[in-house]
JSON list of C-alpha atoms in Angstrom, two decimals:
[
{"chain": "A", "resi": 1, "resn": "UNK", "atom": "CA", "xyz": [96.64, 121.91, 109.28]},
{"chain": "A", "resi": 2, "resn": "UNK", "atom": "CA", "xyz": [97.94, 118.45, 108.25]},
{"chain": "A", "resi": 3, "resn": "UNK", "atom": "CA", "xyz": [96.72, 115.59, 110.48]},
{"chain": "A", "resi": 4, "resn": "UNK", "atom": "CA", "xyz": [95.81, 111.99, 110.57]},
{"chain": "A", "resi": 5, "resn": "UNK", "atom": "CA", "xyz": [92.01, 111.14, 110.90]},
{"chain": "A", "resi": 6, "resn": "UNK", "atom": "CA", "xyz": [90.41, 108.52, 113.07]},
{"chain": "A", "resi": 7, "resn": "UNK", "atom": "CA", "xyz": [91.18, 105.92, 110.45]},
{"chain": "A", "resi": 8, "resn": "UNK", "atom": "CA", "xyz": [94.75, 106.89, 110.16]},
{"chain": "A", "resi": 9, "resn": "UNK", "atom": "CA", "xyz": [94.68, 108.54, 106.93]},
{"chain": "A", "resi": 10, "resn": "UNK", "atom": "CA", "xyz": [96.87, 111.63, 106.25]},
{"chain": "A", "resi": 11, "resn": "UNK", "atom": "CA", "xyz": [94.73, 114.70, 105.59]},
{"chain": "A", "resi": 12, "resn": "UNK", "atom": "CA", "xyz": [94.97, 118.67, 105.28]},
{"chain": "A", "resi": 13, "resn": "UNK", "atom": "CA", "xyz": [92.50, 121.26, 106.31]},
{"chain": "A", "resi": 14, "resn": "UNK", "atom": "CA", "xyz": [92.58, 123.98, 103.78]},
{"chain": "A", "resi": 15, "resn": "UNK", "atom": "CA", "xyz": [90.96, 127.33, 103.99]},
{"chain": "A", "resi": 16, "resn": "UNK", "atom": "CA", "xyz": [88.92, 128.02, 100.75]},
{"chain": "A", "resi": 17, "resn": "UNK", "atom": "CA", "xyz": [86.67, 131.05, 101.93]},
{"chain": "A", "resi": 18, "resn": "UNK", "atom": "CA", "xyz": [86.07, 133.04, 104.96]},
{"chain": "A", "resi": 19, "resn": "UNK", "atom": "CA", "xyz": [85.80, 130.61, 107.94]},
{"chain": "A", "resi": 20, "resn": "UNK", "atom": "CA", "xyz": [85.34, 127.73, 105.68]},
{"chain": "A", "resi": 21, "resn": "UNK", "atom": "CA", "xyz": [87.95, 124.78, 105.67]},
{"chain": "A", "resi": 22, "resn": "UNK", "atom": "CA", "xyz": [87.70, 121.75, 103.44]},
{"chain": "A", "resi": 23, "resn": "UNK", "atom": "CA", "xyz": [89.41, 118.54, 104.38]},
{"chain": "A", "resi": 24, "resn": "UNK", "atom": "CA", "xyz": [91.44, 116.74, 101.59]},
{"chain": "A", "resi": 25, "resn": "UNK", "atom": "CA", "xyz": [92.96, 113.25, 101.79]},
{"chain": "A", "resi": 26, "resn": "UNK", "atom": "CA", "xyz": [96.71, 113.48, 100.85]},
{"chain": "A", "resi": 27, "resn": "UNK", "atom": "CA", "xyz": [97.31, 110.52, 98.66]},
{"chain": "A", "resi": 28, "resn": "UNK", "atom": "CA", "xyz": [97.10, 107.03, 100.03]},
{"chain": "A", "resi": 29, "resn": "UNK", "atom": "CA", "xyz": [99.41, 107.98, 103.00]},
{"chain": "A", "resi": 30, "resn": "UNK", "atom": "CA", "xyz": [98.42, 106.41, 106.42]},
{"chain": "A", "resi": 31, "resn": "UNK", "atom": "CA", "xyz": [99.86, 106.61, 109.78]},
{"chain": "A", "resi": 32, "resn": "UNK", "atom": "CA", "xyz": [101.79, 103.45, 109.18]},
{"chain": "A", "resi": 33, "resn": "UNK", "atom": "CA", "xyz": [103.82, 105.13, 106.43]},
{"chain": "A", "resi": 34, "resn": "UNK", "atom": "CA", "xyz": [105.25, 107.48, 109.01]},
{"chain": "A", "resi": 35, "resn": "UNK", "atom": "CA", "xyz": [105.77, 105.24, 112.11]},
{"chain": "A", "resi": 36, "resn": "UNK", "atom": "CA", "xyz": [109.18, 104.72, 113.30]},
{"chain": "A", "resi": 37, "resn": "UNK", "atom": "CA", "xyz": [110.96, 106.60, 110.48]},
{"chain": "A", "resi": 38, "resn": "UNK", "atom": "CA", "xyz": [111.62, 110.27, 109.50]},
{"chain": "A", "resi": 39, "resn": "UNK", "atom": "CA", "xyz": [109.26, 111.79, 106.86]},
{"chain": "A", "resi": 40, "resn": "UNK", "atom": "CA", "xyz": [109.55, 114.86, 104.76]},
{"chain": "A", "resi": 41, "resn": "UNK", "atom": "CA", "xyz": [106.47, 116.93, 104.59]},
{"chain": "A", "resi": 42, "resn": "UNK", "atom": "CA", "xyz": [106.63, 120.37, 102.72]},
{"chain": "A", "resi": 43, "resn": "UNK", "atom": "CA", "xyz": [104.01, 122.93, 102.43]},
{"chain": "A", "resi": 44, "resn": "UNK", "atom": "CA", "xyz": [104.40, 125.46, 99.87]},
{"chain": "A", "resi": 45, "resn": "UNK", "atom": "CA", "xyz": [102.02, 128.57, 100.07]},
{"chain": "A", "resi": 46, "resn": "UNK", "atom": "CA", "xyz": [102.04, 130.97, 97.27]},
{"chain": "A", "resi": 47, "resn": "UNK", "atom": "CA", "xyz": [100.18, 134.16, 98.58]},
{"chain": "A", "resi": 48, "resn": "UNK", "atom": "CA", "xyz": [100.06, 135.77, 95.00]},
{"chain": "A", "resi": 49, "resn": "UNK", "atom": "CA", "xyz": [96.91, 138.05, 95.03]},
{"chain": "A", "resi": 50, "resn": "UNK", "atom": "CA", "xyz": [95.95, 136.84, 91.64]},
{"chain": "A", "resi": 51, "resn": "UNK", "atom": "CA", "xyz": [95.97, 133.18, 92.13]},
{"chain": "A", "resi": 52, "resn": "UNK", "atom": "CA", "xyz": [96.91, 132.03, 95.85]},
{"chain": "A", "resi": 53, "resn": "UNK", "atom": "CA", "xyz": [97.57, 128.42, 96.12]},
{"chain": "A", "resi": 54, "resn": "UNK", "atom": "CA", "xyz": [98.97, 125.61, 98.38]},
{"chain": "A", "resi": 55, "resn": "UNK", "atom": "CA", "xyz": [101.05, 122.64, 97.31]},
{"chain": "A", "resi": 56, "resn": "UNK", "atom": "CA", "xyz": [101.76, 119.95, 99.77]},
{"chain": "A", "resi": 57, "resn": "UNK", "atom": "CA", "xyz": [104.58, 117.49, 99.33]},
{"chain": "A", "resi": 58, "resn": "UNK", "atom": "CA", "xyz": [105.23, 114.17, 101.14]},
{"chain": "A", "resi": 59, "resn": "UNK", "atom": "CA", "xyz": [108.56, 112.47, 100.64]},
{"chain": "A", "resi": 60, "resn": "UNK", "atom": "CA", "xyz": [109.50, 114.97, 97.95]},
{"chain": "A", "resi": 61, "resn": "UNK", "atom": "CA", "xyz": [106.38, 114.16, 95.71]},
{"chain": "A", "resi": 62, "resn": "UNK", "atom": "CA", "xyz": [103.39, 116.27, 95.35]},
{"chain": "A", "resi": 63, "resn": "UNK", "atom": "CA", "xyz": [100.48, 114.96, 97.20]},
{"chain": "A", "resi": 64, "resn": "UNK", "atom": "CA", "xyz": [97.92, 117.88, 96.71]},
{"chain": "A", "resi": 65, "resn": "UNK", "atom": "CA", "xyz": [97.67, 121.28, 95.22]},
{"chain": "A", "resi": 66, "resn": "UNK", "atom": "CA", "xyz": [94.70, 123.71, 95.22]},
{"chain": "A", "resi": 67, "resn": "UNK", "atom": "CA", "xyz": [93.90, 127.28, 95.46]},
{"chain": "A", "resi": 68, "resn": "UNK", "atom": "CA", "xyz": [93.30, 128.88, 98.80]},
{"chain": "A", "resi": 69, "resn": "UNK", "atom": "CA", "xyz": [92.12, 132.01, 100.45]},
{"chain": "A", "resi": 70, "resn": "UNK", "atom": "CA", "xyz": [94.72, 134.33, 101.81]},
{"chain": "A", "resi": 71, "resn": "UNK", "atom": "CA", "xyz": [92.75, 137.08, 103.62]},
{"chain": "A", "resi": 72, "resn": "UNK", "atom": "CA", "xyz": [93.59, 140.79, 103.11]},
{"chain": "A", "resi": 73, "resn": "UNK", "atom": "CA", "xyz": [96.44, 141.60, 105.61]},
{"chain": "A", "resi": 74, "resn": "UNK", "atom": "CA", "xyz": [96.73, 138.05, 106.40]},
{"chain": "A", "resi": 75, "resn": "UNK", "atom": "CA", "xyz": [100.06, 136.55, 107.54]},
{"chain": "A", "resi": 76, "resn": "UNK", "atom": "CA", "xyz": [101.36, 133.07, 107.29]},
{"chain": "A", "resi": 77, "resn": "UNK", "atom": "CA", "xyz": [102.60, 131.44, 110.59]},
{"chain": "A", "resi": 78, "resn": "UNK", "atom": "CA", "xyz": [104.21, 128.17, 111.23]},
{"chain": "A", "resi": 79, "resn": "UNK", "atom": "CA", "xyz": [103.09, 125.95, 114.02]},
{"chain": "A", "resi": 80, "resn": "UNK", "atom": "CA", "xyz": [104.22, 122.44, 114.86]},
{"chain": "A", "resi": 81, "resn": "UNK", "atom": "CA", "xyz": [102.55, 119.80, 117.30]},
{"chain": "A", "resi": 82, "resn": "UNK", "atom": "CA", "xyz": [100.37, 117.02, 117.69]},
{"chain": "A", "resi": 83, "resn": "UNK", "atom": "CA", "xyz": [96.55, 117.62, 117.60]},
{"chain": "A", "resi": 84, "resn": "UNK", "atom": "CA", "xyz": [93.77, 115.32, 118.30]},
{"chain": "A", "resi": 85, "resn": "UNK", "atom": "CA", "xyz": [90.13, 115.55, 117.96]},
{"chain": "A", "resi": 86, "resn": "UNK", "atom": "CA", "xyz": [89.05, 116.12, 121.68]},
{"chain": "A", "resi": 87, "resn": "UNK", "atom": "CA", "xyz": [89.04, 113.39, 124.25]},
{"chain": "A", "resi": 88, "resn": "UNK", "atom": "CA", "xyz": [87.84, 110.61, 121.93]},
{"chain": "A", "resi": 89, "resn": "UNK", "atom": "CA", "xyz": [91.35, 110.03, 120.41]},
{"chain": "A", "resi": 90, "resn": "UNK", "atom": "CA", "xyz": [93.59, 107.91, 122.79]},
{"chain": "A", "resi": 91, "resn": "UNK", "atom": "CA", "xyz": [97.18, 108.92, 123.14]},
{"chain": "A", "resi": 92, "resn": "UNK", "atom": "CA", "xyz": [99.37, 106.43, 121.50]},
{"chain": "A", "resi": 93, "resn": "UNK", "atom": "CA", "xyz": [102.92, 105.54, 122.66]},
{"chain": "A", "resi": 94, "resn": "UNK", "atom": "CA", "xyz": [104.15, 106.36, 119.17]},
{"chain": "A", "resi": 95, "resn": "UNK", "atom": "CA", "xyz": [102.86, 109.90, 119.02]},
{"chain": "A", "resi": 96, "resn": "UNK", "atom": "CA", "xyz": [105.98, 111.93, 118.66]},
{"chain": "A", "resi": 97, "resn": "UNK", "atom": "CA", "xyz": [106.92, 115.02, 116.58]},
{"chain": "A", "resi": 98, "resn": "UNK", "atom": "CA", "xyz": [110.29, 116.02, 115.80]},
{"chain": "A", "resi": 99, "resn": "UNK", "atom": "CA", "xyz": [110.94, 119.10, 113.51]},
{"chain": "A", "resi": 100, "resn": "UNK", "atom": "CA", "xyz": [114.55, 119.02, 111.97]},
{"chain": "A", "resi": 101, "resn": "UNK", "atom": "CA", "xyz": [114.21, 122.05, 109.75]},
{"chain": "A", "resi": 102, "resn": "UNK", "atom": "CA", "xyz": [111.75, 124.86, 108.77]},
{"chain": "A", "resi": 103, "resn": "UNK", "atom": "CA", "xyz": [112.48, 127.00, 105.90]},
{"chain": "A", "resi": 104, "resn": "UNK", "atom": "CA", "xyz": [110.73, 130.23, 105.28]},
{"chain": "A", "resi": 105, "resn": "UNK", "atom": "CA", "xyz": [111.43, 132.25, 102.23]},
{"chain": "A", "resi": 106, "resn": "UNK", "atom": "CA", "xyz": [109.61, 135.63, 101.44]},
{"chain": "A", "resi": 107, "resn": "UNK", "atom": "CA", "xyz": [109.69, 136.42, 97.79]},
{"chain": "A", "resi": 108, "resn": "UNK", "atom": "CA", "xyz": [108.82, 139.86, 96.70]}
]
């Protein structure tokens, strides 16, 4: 999951082991870098059994790469939306999410 934390920093939650996620800050990107303009965020998940990993690109540049856990029989699902940490995060008038394109490629 890619999200803004309470300070406005761009982060990702990455599954490292069974039921254990780690939070990683993605570069020095903040909410202000995205407000009022289109932004490209690409997530490349390699499910190779020997060395599964995820690479996250922001604006066409690599922001983070690390190994991940892909559970046996697991499948990758795309979901988009705006997520907040419960009731403590106020709704901002600028909170909008538009998805222009999602590409899914399965390589055997």
